[in-house]
């Protein structure tokens, strides 16, 4: 059974930073492409960033490119997302998921971690 546990969210002012983490179990993490997705209140879920299984390929939505950095530690089955220069529109529940892009939106997710950007 796929299990994903996200952490690291919080309340931050515009321009601030956060580092999200996701610990994965129940599948071979080192062989799985991974993504971060997010869902703001009243909005559809949105793909944010993805990384291939080896970590050599990273991908970002235009809305976060240049501000967010995805990374992974396959030895620790952990996925990270560094969020810099946060904007109010980044406020959402953030989830990690297997796969990249469209398939990540439909994959199993954990409980998520809330990111709130507000002054």
Coordinates of C-alpha atoms in Angstrom, one line a residue:
X1 CA 0.0 0.0 0.0
X2 CA 1.3 3.4 -1.0
X3 CA 1.9 5.7 2.0
X4 CA 2.9 9.3 1.7
X5 CA 3.4 11.6 4.7
X6 CA 3.9 15.3 4.0
X7 CA 5.2 17.8 6.5
X8 CA 6.8 21.2 6.7
X9 CA 3.9 23.5 5.9
X10 CA 3.0 26.6 7.9
X11 CA 2.1 30.2 7.9
X12 CA 4.6 32.5 6.3
X13 CA 4.6 36.1 5.1
X14 CA 4.8 37.0 1.4
X15 CA 8.4 36.7 0.3
X16 CA 9.1 34.1 2.8
X17 CA 10.3 30.5 2.5
X18 CA 9.3 27.0 3.5
X19 CA 10.8 23.5 3.0
X20 CA 8.3 20.7 2.5
X21 CA 9.1 17.0 2.9
X22 CA 7.4 13.8 2.0
X23 CA 8.3 10.4 3.4
X24 CA 7.2 7.5 1.1
X25 CA 6.7 3.8 1.8
X26 CA 4.8 0.9 0.3
X27 CA 6.5 1.1 -3.1
X28 CA 10.0 1.3 -4.6
X29 CA 10.6 5.0 -4.2
X30 CA 13.9 5.0 -6.0
X31 CA 12.2 3.7 -9.2
X32 CA 9.3 6.1 -9.1
X33 CA 9.0 9.5 -10.7
X34 CA 7.5 11.9 -8.1
X35 CA 5.6 15.1 -8.0
X36 CA 4.2 17.8 -5.7
X37 CA 0.7 18.9 -6.4
X38 CA -1.5 21.4 -4.6
X39 CA -5.1 22.4 -4.1
X40 CA -6.3 25.8 -3.0
X41 CA -9.8 26.2 -1.5
X42 CA -12.4 26.1 -4.1
X43 CA -10.0 25.4 -6.9
X44 CA -9.0 22.3 -8.8
X45 CA -5.9 20.4 -7.9
X46 CA -2.8 21.7 -9.7
X47 CA 0.5 20.0 -10.6
X48 CA 3.4 22.0 -9.2
X49 CA 6.6 20.2 -9.8
X50 CA 8.1 16.8 -10.7
X51 CA 11.3 14.9 -10.6
X52 CA 12.3 11.7 -12.3
X53 CA 13.3 8.6 -10.4
X54 CA 17.1 9.3 -10.5
X55 CA 16.7 12.9 -9.7
X56 CA 18.4 14.1 -13.0
X57 CA 15.3 15.6 -14.5
X58 CA 13.2 18.2 -12.8
X59 CA 10.1 20.0 -14.0
X60 CA 8.0 23.0 -12.8
X61 CA 4.7 24.6 -13.5
X62 CA 5.2 28.1 -15.0
X63 CA 3.6 29.6 -11.9
X64 CA 6.4 28.4 -9.6
X65 CA 9.4 28.2 -11.9
X66 CA 12.4 30.1 -10.5
X67 CA 10.9 30.1 -7.0
X68 CA 10.5 26.4 -6.0
X69 CA 13.1 23.7 -6.1
X70 CA 12.2 20.0 -6.0
X71 CA 14.7 17.4 -4.8
X72 CA 14.8 13.8 -3.5
X73 CA 16.9 11.5 -1.3
X74 CA 16.4 8.0 -2.5
X75 CA 18.4 6.6 0.4
X76 CA 15.8 8.0 2.8
X77 CA 12.7 7.6 0.6
X78 CA 12.1 11.3 0.9
X79 CA 11.0 14.0 -1.5
X80 CA 11.5 17.7 -0.8
X81 CA 10.1 21.0 -2.1
X82 CA 11.9 24.2 -1.3
X83 CA 9.5 27.2 -1.6
X84 CA 11.1 30.6 -1.9
X85 CA 9.7 34.0 -2.6
X86 CA 6.2 32.8 -1.6
X87 CA 3.1 34.7 -2.8
X88 CA -0.4 34.8 -1.4
X89 CA -1.5 32.7 -4.4
X90 CA 0.7 29.9 -3.3
X91 CA -1.6 29.3 -0.4
X92 CA -2.9 25.7 -0.7
X93 CA -2.7 22.2 0.7
X94 CA 0.4 20.6 -0.8
X95 CA 0.7 16.8 -1.5
X96 CA 3.3 14.6 -2.9
X97 CA 2.3 11.9 -5.4
X98 CA 3.8 9.3 -7.7
X99 CA 4.3 10.1 -11.4
X100 CA 4.7 13.4 -13.2
X101 CA 2.1 15.7 -14.7
X102 CA -1.4 14.5 -15.4
X103 CA -1.0 11.0 -13.8
X104 CA 0.3 12.6 -10.6
X105 CA -3.1 14.5 -10.3
X106 CA -4.9 11.1 -10.1
X107 CA -2.4 9.2 -8.0
X108 CA -2.7 8.4 -4.3
X109 CA -1.8 11.2 -1.9
X110 CA -1.1 11.6 1.8
X111 CA -2.9 13.9 4.2
X112 CA -1.0 16.9 2.8
X113 CA 0.6 19.9 4.5
X114 CA -1.0 23.3 4.6
X115 CA 0.9 26.3 3.3
X116 CA -0.6 29.7 4.1
X117 CA 1.0 32.8 2.7
X118 CA -0.4 35.9 4.4
X119 CA 0.7 39.2 5.9

